[in-house]
């Protein structure tokens, strides 16, 4: 069930109602999923479906809806990666490993996951992660692994920040959140670090770039959680992205949600993601890259359709 198969009336009801509903305290997002009868339905993400926020409508644009537990949180981390992948002297650079800005601010190391290495339009290797993980000023140094000393060793330099796509559109409501469709960033891979285009640690080599479909089984590798498995359950999502302190940072539009498969054999840590997994790419069963993970709340992850990101950055495998 791809997003373009969602009935136009349901998509219109979501688009017309999203901003108003997201002004209600306790409403964290709205998207399109499927109900128990496998029919498209609108879903409201709330902190606790058993204790829903006040002021909810009886219907959304004339359509019934269901409540789903969800509080999207950006997953930048600061714990050093203990994996051996990509460490200086043990290259190549690949997806699913740690990276971060070279600058250590206030004693805090900011780290996330390098999603995957692609080729830019000129054929050079470039790395993709989230804007909230590595974006500062274009040209800033990016390290792999994230720095643990200041200054960071030159041998750990990955490259420099090339481009950022982050929410920057003013809210439709006074004092509201800035909004946008991307939380993505691109950095170069310096010649001193060898890289393998398309390879993701513990997953393999990506076969193509595509878009997520509702019901698809997917997986990702974040540097904190390792490989986790889930199912795409929501599309066309408008979600409030929260910082670690619970404050609201921005609103992301046109997103997807993924629910963890409740199987400890597939997900031994019992979560889809943890802090530090931001920037992971999500792949389907055909090893196609379909989304860029930016946040989660344990059971669920939130991500951006990767096809538009690839077009915006001019990426290829």
mmCIF file of C-alpha atoms in Angstrom:
data_model
loop_
_atom_site.group_PDB
_atom_site.id
_atom_site.type_symbol
_atom_site.label_atom_id
_atom_site.label_comp_id
_atom_site.label_asym_id
_atom_site.label_seq_id
_atom_site.Cartn_x
_atom_site.Cartn_y
_atom_site.Cartn_z
ATOM 1 C CA UNK A 1 0.000 0.000 0.000
ATOM 2 C CA UNK A 2 2.044 2.993 -1.175
ATOM 3 C CA UNK A 3 1.141 6.538 -0.147
ATOM 4 C CA UNK A 4 -0.123 7.370 -3.634
ATOM 5 C CA UNK A 5 -2.880 4.750 -3.225
ATOM 6 C CA UNK A 6 -4.397 6.493 -0.187
ATOM 7 C CA UNK A 7 -7.928 7.630 -1.112
ATOM 8 C CA UNK A 8 -7.880 11.289 -2.071
ATOM 9 C CA UNK A 9 -10.690 12.114 0.367
ATOM 10 C CA UNK A 10 -8.745 10.737 3.344
ATOM 11 C CA UNK A 11 -5.538 12.511 2.291
ATOM 12 C CA UNK A 12 -7.497 15.762 1.912
ATOM 13 C CA UNK A 13 -9.069 15.355 5.361
ATOM 14 C CA UNK A 14 -5.601 14.870 6.870
ATOM 15 C CA UNK A 15 -4.138 17.889 5.081
ATOM 16 C CA UNK A 16 -7.041 20.154 6.022
ATOM 17 C CA UNK A 17 -7.090 19.129 9.671
ATOM 18 C CA UNK A 18 -3.459 18.407 10.590
ATOM 19 C CA UNK A 19 -2.323 21.836 11.761
ATOM 20 C CA UNK A 20 -5.443 22.460 13.824
ATOM 21 C CA UNK A 21 -5.283 19.068 15.523
ATOM 22 C CA UNK A 22 -1.579 19.447 16.263
ATOM 23 C CA UNK A 23 -2.349 22.586 18.243
ATOM 24 C CA UNK A 24 -4.173 20.424 20.788
ATOM 25 C CA UNK A 25 -2.052 19.625 23.817
ATOM 26 C CA UNK A 26 -1.211 15.943 23.881
ATOM 27 C CA UNK A 27 -1.638 15.377 20.142
ATOM 28 C CA UNK A 28 1.777 14.486 18.711
ATOM 29 C CA UNK A 29 0.937 13.605 15.127
ATOM 30 C CA UNK A 30 -1.552 12.492 12.519
ATOM 31 C CA UNK A 31 -1.085 10.069 9.649
ATOM 32 C CA UNK A 32 -2.809 7.470 7.469
ATOM 33 C CA UNK A 33 -2.589 3.795 8.380
ATOM 34 C CA UNK A 34 -4.820 0.767 8.210
ATOM 35 C CA UNK A 35 -7.402 -0.517 10.682
ATOM 36 C CA UNK A 36 -8.152 -4.059 11.828
ATOM 37 C CA UNK A 37 -10.085 -4.658 8.599
ATOM 38 C CA UNK A 38 -6.996 -3.642 6.583
ATOM 39 C CA UNK A 39 -8.744 -0.492 5.358
ATOM 40 C CA UNK A 40 -7.127 2.935 5.206
ATOM 41 C CA UNK A 41 -7.889 5.052 8.251
ATOM 42 C CA UNK A 42 -6.717 8.259 9.909
ATOM 43 C CA UNK A 43 -4.611 7.854 13.048
ATOM 44 C CA UNK A 44 -3.907 10.370 15.807
ATOM 45 C CA UNK A 45 -0.659 9.908 17.737
ATOM 46 C CA UNK A 46 -1.122 10.709 21.413
ATOM 47 C CA UNK A 47 0.943 10.083 24.516
ATOM 48 C CA UNK A 48 -1.601 7.711 26.056
ATOM 49 C CA UNK A 49 -4.581 6.394 24.055
ATOM 50 C CA UNK A 50 -6.198 5.189 27.290
ATOM 51 C CA UNK A 51 -6.221 8.754 28.590
ATOM 52 C CA UNK A 52 -6.764 10.829 25.430
ATOM 53 C CA UNK A 53 -6.336 14.596 25.444
ATOM 54 C CA UNK A 54 -9.406 16.767 25.692
ATOM 55 C CA UNK A 55 -10.973 18.541 22.757
ATOM 56 C CA UNK A 56 -10.647 15.729 20.234
ATOM 57 C CA UNK A 57 -13.246 15.852 17.440
ATOM 58 C CA UNK A 58 -15.805 13.122 16.827
ATOM 59 C CA UNK A 59 -14.413 12.697 13.319
ATOM 60 C CA UNK A 60 -11.757 14.212 11.055
ATOM 61 C CA UNK A 61 -13.221 15.619 7.860
ATOM 62 C CA UNK A 62 -16.117 13.217 8.256
ATOM 63 C CA UNK A 63 -13.843 10.192 8.689
ATOM 64 C CA UNK A 64 -13.512 8.044 11.790
ATOM 65 C CA UNK A 65 -10.029 7.781 13.273
ATOM 66 C CA UNK A 66 -8.075 5.665 15.740
ATOM 67 C CA UNK A 67 -5.719 6.649 18.550
ATOM 68 C CA UNK A 68 -2.135 5.331 18.567
ATOM 69 C CA UNK A 69 0.534 5.737 21.247
ATOM 70 C CA UNK A 70 3.342 7.855 19.820
ATOM 71 C CA UNK A 71 5.672 10.651 20.943
ATOM 72 C CA UNK A 72 8.307 11.245 18.231
ATOM 73 C CA UNK A 73 11.652 12.187 19.754
ATOM 74 C CA UNK A 74 14.809 13.156 17.895
ATOM 75 C CA UNK A 75 17.485 10.576 18.584
ATOM 76 C CA UNK A 76 20.813 12.338 18.648
ATOM 77 C CA UNK A 77 23.080 10.649 21.167
ATOM 78 C CA UNK A 78 26.416 11.091 22.829
ATOM 79 C CA UNK A 79 27.602 7.622 23.828
ATOM 80 C CA UNK A 80 30.731 6.404 22.020
ATOM 81 C CA UNK A 81 30.197 3.608 19.519
ATOM 82 C CA UNK A 82 31.846 0.413 20.669
ATOM 83 C CA UNK A 83 31.534 -1.264 17.266
ATOM 84 C CA UNK A 84 34.646 -1.768 15.173
ATOM 85 C CA UNK A 85 33.034 -0.779 11.875
ATOM 86 C CA UNK A 86 34.623 2.170 10.144
ATOM 87 C CA UNK A 87 37.214 2.909 12.807
ATOM 88 C CA UNK A 88 40.401 4.547 11.495
ATOM 89 C CA UNK A 89 42.666 1.789 10.317
ATOM 90 C CA UNK A 90 39.670 -0.509 9.907
ATOM 91 C CA UNK A 91 37.877 1.244 7.064
ATOM 92 C CA UNK A 92 35.839 1.166 4.853
ATOM 93 C CA UNK A 93 33.301 3.769 5.868
ATOM 94 C CA UNK A 94 29.771 2.369 5.497
ATOM 95 C CA UNK A 95 26.223 2.898 6.654
ATOM 96 C CA UNK A 96 25.044 2.105 10.182
ATOM 97 C CA UNK A 97 28.089 3.477 12.035
ATOM 98 C CA UNK A 98 28.661 6.475 14.263
ATOM 99 C CA UNK A 99 29.453 10.025 13.169
ATOM 100 C CA UNK A 100 29.186 13.510 14.621
ATOM 101 C CA UNK A 101 30.310 17.128 14.306
ATOM 102 C CA UNK A 102 33.943 17.740 15.185
ATOM 103 C CA UNK A 103 33.022 20.514 17.610
ATOM 104 C CA UNK A 104 32.390 19.570 21.247
ATOM 105 C CA UNK A 105 30.022 22.165 22.694
ATOM 106 C CA UNK A 106 29.859 22.628 26.446
ATOM 107 C CA UNK A 107 31.600 19.321 26.987
ATOM 108 C CA UNK A 108 28.854 17.448 25.125
ATOM 109 C CA UNK A 109 29.594 15.111 22.238
ATOM 110 C CA UNK A 110 26.803 14.979 19.681
ATOM 111 C CA UNK A 111 26.570 11.728 17.776
ATOM 112 C CA UNK A 112 24.222 9.984 15.403
ATOM 113 C CA UNK A 113 24.312 7.389 12.678
ATOM 114 C CA UNK A 114 25.781 7.611 9.196
ATOM 115 C CA UNK A 115 22.902 6.254 7.136
ATOM 116 C CA UNK A 116 24.728 5.182 4.003
ATOM 117 C CA UNK A 117 27.412 6.271 1.557
ATOM 118 C CA UNK A 118 26.134 7.319 -1.881
ATOM 119 C CA UNK A 119 27.610 8.919 -4.983
ATOM 120 C CA UNK A 120 26.923 12.572 -5.722
ATOM 121 C CA UNK A 121 26.230 13.818 -9.282
ATOM 122 C CA UNK A 122 29.989 14.085 -9.908
ATOM 123 C CA UNK A 123 30.562 10.494 -8.789
ATOM 124 C CA UNK A 124 32.220 11.311 -5.445
ATOM 125 C CA UNK A 125 31.284 9.403 -2.268
ATOM 126 C CA UNK A 126 29.100 11.324 0.167
ATOM 127 C CA UNK A 127 27.512 10.364 3.470
ATOM 128 C CA UNK A 128 23.912 11.029 4.542
ATOM 129 C CA UNK A 129 22.605 11.544 8.063
ATOM 130 C CA UNK A 130 20.091 13.830 9.784
ATOM 131 C CA UNK A 131 20.265 17.609 9.904
ATOM 132 C CA UNK A 132 19.687 17.574 13.662
ATOM 133 C CA UNK A 133 22.729 15.295 14.038
ATOM 134 C CA UNK A 134 25.447 17.049 12.026
ATOM 135 C CA UNK A 135 24.170 20.383 10.735
ATOM 136 C CA UNK A 136 25.881 23.573 11.798
ATOM 137 C CA UNK A 137 27.520 25.689 9.113
ATOM 138 C CA UNK A 138 28.351 24.404 5.648
ATOM 139 C CA UNK A 139 32.025 23.428 5.649
ATOM 140 C CA UNK A 140 32.070 22.279 9.293
ATOM 141 C CA UNK A 141 34.236 19.236 9.958
ATOM 142 C CA UNK A 142 32.436 15.930 10.517
ATOM 143 C CA UNK A 143 34.136 13.109 12.376
ATOM 144 C CA UNK A 144 33.807 9.317 12.282
ATOM 145 C CA UNK A 145 33.543 8.173 14.997
ATOM 146 C CA UNK A 146 32.122 11.175 16.839
ATOM 147 C CA UNK A 147 34.925 13.049 18.645
ATOM 148 C CA UNK A 148 35.854 12.170 22.197
ATOM 149 C CA UNK A 149 38.607 14.769 22.513
ATOM 150 C CA UNK A 150 38.842 18.411 21.531
ATOM 151 C CA UNK A 151 40.447 18.802 19.092
ATOM 152 C CA UNK A 152 39.522 15.476 17.538
ATOM 153 C CA UNK A 153 42.315 13.414 15.942
ATOM 154 C CA UNK A 154 42.752 14.253 12.279
ATOM 155 C CA UNK A 155 42.773 10.532 11.453
ATOM 156 C CA UNK A 156 39.101 10.422 12.507
ATOM 157 C CA UNK A 157 37.993 13.174 10.149
ATOM 158 C CA UNK A 158 35.245 11.959 7.798
ATOM 159 C CA UNK A 159 34.714 15.063 5.681
ATOM 160 C CA UNK A 160 32.909 18.393 5.693
ATOM 161 C CA UNK A 161 29.255 19.364 5.833
ATOM 162 C CA UNK A 162 27.967 20.099 2.340
ATOM 163 C CA UNK A 163 24.218 20.641 2.541
ATOM 164 C CA UNK A 164 21.361 20.661 5.059
ATOM 165 C CA UNK A 165 17.634 20.175 4.583
ATOM 166 C CA UNK A 166 15.776 21.013 7.797
ATOM 167 C CA UNK A 167 12.398 22.500 8.718
ATOM 168 C CA UNK A 168 12.492 26.258 8.170
ATOM 169 C CA UNK A 169 8.957 27.202 7.076
ATOM 170 C CA UNK A 170 7.190 29.417 9.658
ATOM 171 C CA UNK A 171 4.172 27.907 11.358
ATOM 172 C CA UNK A 172 0.685 28.730 10.119
ATOM 173 C CA UNK A 173 -0.103 29.675 13.704
ATOM 174 C CA UNK A 174 1.527 32.506 15.715
ATOM 175 C CA UNK A 175 4.204 31.118 17.962
ATOM 176 C CA UNK A 176 3.905 27.636 16.419
ATOM 177 C CA UNK A 177 6.604 25.260 15.276
ATOM 178 C CA UNK A 178 8.646 25.711 12.127
ATOM 179 C CA UNK A 179 7.795 22.982 9.661
ATOM 180 C CA UNK A 180 9.265 21.164 6.699
ATOM 181 C CA UNK A 181 9.525 17.837 4.925
ATOM 182 C CA UNK A 182 13.173 16.927 5.571
ATOM 183 C CA UNK A 183 15.615 16.317 8.412
ATOM 184 C CA UNK A 184 18.589 15.381 6.251
ATOM 185 C CA UNK A 185 22.216 16.357 5.795
ATOM 186 C CA UNK A 186 25.024 15.565 3.392
ATOM 187 C CA UNK A 187 28.759 15.499 4.056
ATOM 188 C CA UNK A 188 31.776 14.640 1.956
ATOM 189 C CA UNK A 189 33.984 11.610 2.489
ATOM 190 C CA UNK A 190 37.606 12.692 2.382
ATOM 191 C CA UNK A 191 40.066 10.748 0.279
ATOM 192 C CA UNK A 192 41.937 9.636 3.375
ATOM 193 C CA UNK A 193 38.961 7.453 4.363
ATOM 194 C CA UNK A 194 37.964 4.653 2.047
ATOM 195 C CA UNK A 195 34.229 4.126 1.667
ATOM 196 C CA UNK A 196 31.954 1.455 0.265
ATOM 197 C CA UNK A 197 28.959 2.900 -1.560
ATOM 198 C CA UNK A 198 25.652 1.299 -0.602
ATOM 199 C CA UNK A 199 26.990 -0.991 2.114
ATOM 200 C CA UNK A 200 25.234 -0.991 5.496
ATOM 201 C CA UNK A 201 26.862 -2.769 8.438
ATOM 202 C CA UNK A 202 25.180 -6.069 9.377
ATOM 203 C CA UNK A 203 22.624 -5.624 6.572
ATOM 204 C CA UNK A 204 24.532 -5.754 3.297
ATOM 205 C CA UNK A 205 24.624 -3.737 0.110
ATOM 206 C CA UNK A 206 21.598 -1.653 -0.861
ATOM 207 C CA UNK A 207 20.128 -2.550 -4.232
ATOM 208 C CA UNK A 208 18.196 0.625 -5.058
ATOM 209 C CA UNK A 209 16.466 3.739 -3.719
ATOM 210 C CA UNK A 210 12.695 3.548 -3.360
ATOM 211 C CA UNK A 211 9.758 4.653 -1.174
ATOM 212 C CA UNK A 212 8.102 2.954 1.811
ATOM 213 C CA UNK A 213 4.815 1.045 1.538
ATOM 214 C CA UNK A 214 2.331 0.429 4.330
ATOM 215 C CA UNK A 215 2.672 -3.172 5.496
ATOM 216 C CA UNK A 216 6.267 -3.613 4.283
ATOM 217 C CA UNK A 217 8.707 -5.362 6.599
ATOM 218 C CA UNK A 218 11.767 -3.141 7.030
ATOM 219 C CA UNK A 219 14.975 -2.897 9.037
ATOM 220 C CA UNK A 220 17.667 -0.418 9.896
ATOM 221 C CA UNK A 221 21.032 -0.354 11.630
ATOM 222 C CA UNK A 222 21.576 2.400 14.153
ATOM 223 C CA UNK A 223 24.896 2.641 15.898
ATOM 224 C CA UNK A 224 23.232 2.336 19.326
ATOM 225 C CA UNK A 225 20.632 -0.345 18.728
ATOM 226 C CA UNK A 226 22.173 -2.325 15.901
ATOM 227 C CA UNK A 227 19.814 -3.988 13.436
ATOM 228 C CA UNK A 228 16.123 -3.726 14.286
ATOM 229 C CA UNK A 229 13.081 -4.939 12.397
ATOM 230 C CA UNK A 230 9.683 -3.336 11.962
ATOM 231 C CA UNK A 231 6.662 -2.810 9.740
ATOM 232 C CA UNK A 232 5.676 0.426 7.987
ATOM 233 C CA UNK A 233 2.319 1.322 9.528
ATOM 234 C CA UNK A 234 1.680 4.992 8.712
ATOM 235 C CA UNK A 235 2.207 7.403 5.845
ATOM 236 C CA UNK A 236 1.550 11.081 4.990
ATOM 237 C CA UNK A 237 2.317 11.789 8.636
ATOM 238 C CA UNK A 238 2.510 15.233 10.232
ATOM 239 C CA UNK A 239 4.494 14.784 13.458
ATOM 240 C CA UNK A 240 5.777 17.022 16.223
ATOM 241 C CA UNK A 241 9.455 16.202 16.783
ATOM 242 C CA UNK A 242 10.462 16.526 20.447
ATOM 243 C CA UNK A 243 13.876 17.183 21.964
ATOM 244 C CA UNK A 244 15.167 14.948 24.771
ATOM 245 C CA UNK A 245 13.852 17.371 27.390
ATOM 246 C CA UNK A 246 10.341 17.007 25.989
ATOM 247 C CA UNK A 247 10.252 20.404 24.323
ATOM 248 C CA UNK A 248 8.871 20.623 20.798
ATOM 249 C CA UNK A 249 11.497 21.393 18.164
ATOM 250 C CA UNK A 250 9.748 21.393 14.800
ATOM 251 C CA UNK A 251 6.991 19.773 12.756
ATOM 252 C CA UNK A 252 7.780 17.295 10.004
ATOM 253 C CA UNK A 253 5.276 16.762 7.207
ATOM 254 C CA UNK A 254 4.744 13.865 4.800
ATOM 255 C CA UNK A 255 6.501 11.358 7.057
ATOM 256 C CA UNK A 256 6.153 7.627 7.765
ATOM 257 C CA UNK A 257 5.888 5.664 10.992
ATOM 258 C CA UNK A 258 7.291 2.187 11.649
ATOM 259 C CA UNK A 259 6.249 -0.149 14.454
ATOM 260 C CA UNK A 260 8.704 -2.632 15.938
ATOM 261 C CA UNK A 261 7.998 -6.315 15.370
ATOM 262 C CA UNK A 262 7.417 -7.751 18.887
ATOM 263 C CA UNK A 263 9.854 -10.632 18.495
ATOM 264 C CA UNK A 264 12.981 -10.737 20.678
ATOM 265 C CA UNK A 265 14.630 -12.941 18.079
ATOM 266 C CA UNK A 266 14.427 -10.053 15.606
ATOM 267 C CA UNK A 267 14.690 -7.221 18.140
ATOM 268 C CA UNK A 268 16.672 -8.509 21.142
ATOM 269 C CA UNK A 269 16.776 -5.057 22.744
ATOM 270 C CA UNK A 270 12.985 -4.786 22.640
ATOM 271 C CA UNK A 271 12.970 -1.413 20.867
ATOM 272 C CA UNK A 272 13.014 -0.119 17.304
ATOM 273 C CA UNK A 273 15.552 2.604 18.127
ATOM 274 C CA UNK A 274 17.429 4.523 20.808
ATOM 275 C CA UNK A 275 19.237 7.832 21.140
ATOM 276 C CA UNK A 276 22.059 7.847 18.603
ATOM 277 C CA UNK A 277 20.174 5.942 15.890
ATOM 278 C CA UNK A 278 19.088 9.145 14.134
ATOM 279 C CA UNK A 279 20.374 9.170 10.574
ATOM 280 C CA UNK A 280 19.920 5.437 9.915
ATOM 281 C CA UNK A 281 18.538 4.428 6.547
ATOM 282 C CA UNK A 282 15.564 2.069 6.493
ATOM 283 C CA UNK A 283 15.625 -0.772 3.959
ATOM 284 C CA UNK A 284 12.908 -3.154 2.808
ATOM 285 C CA UNK A 285 13.109 -6.889 2.216
ATOM 286 C CA UNK A 286 14.638 -6.273 -1.215
ATOM 287 C CA UNK A 287 17.394 -4.181 0.422
ATOM 288 C CA UNK A 288 16.027 -1.035 -1.205
ATOM 289 C CA UNK A 289 16.630 2.126 0.829
ATOM 290 C CA UNK A 290 13.146 3.510 1.471
ATOM 291 C CA UNK A 291 13.422 6.000 4.360
ATOM 292 C CA UNK A 292 15.712 8.049 6.607
ATOM 293 C CA UNK A 293 15.071 7.486 10.327
ATOM 294 C CA UNK A 294 15.060 10.610 12.497
ATOM 295 C CA UNK A 295 13.251 9.747 15.712
ATOM 296 C CA UNK A 296 11.445 7.226 17.822
ATOM 297 C CA UNK A 297 9.734 6.439 21.095
ATOM 298 C CA UNK A 298 10.851 2.884 21.697
ATOM 299 C CA UNK A 299 8.171 0.832 19.987
ATOM 300 C CA UNK A 300 7.846 3.161 16.999
ATOM 301 C CA UNK A 301 10.187 4.957 14.667
ATOM 302 C CA UNK A 302 9.601 7.992 12.468
ATOM 303 C CA UNK A 303 11.269 8.569 9.135
ATOM 304 C CA UNK A 304 11.254 10.452 5.829
ATOM 305 C CA UNK A 305 10.595 8.874 2.444
ATOM 306 C CA UNK A 306 14.095 8.541 0.976
ATOM 307 C CA UNK A 307 13.239 9.011 -2.705
ATOM 308 C CA UNK A 308 12.663 12.798 -2.371
ATOM 309 C CA UNK A 309 15.865 13.118 -0.316
ATOM 310 C CA UNK A 310 17.831 11.349 -3.052
ATOM 311 C CA UNK A 311 16.370 13.689 -5.656
ATOM 312 C CA UNK A 312 17.089 16.797 -3.578
ATOM 313 C CA UNK A 313 20.719 15.787 -2.993
ATOM 314 C CA UNK A 314 21.250 14.164 -6.403
ATOM 315 C CA UNK A 315 22.242 10.833 -4.870
ATOM 316 C CA UNK A 316 22.856 7.494 -6.528
ATOM 317 C CA UNK A 317 24.264 4.094 -5.637
#
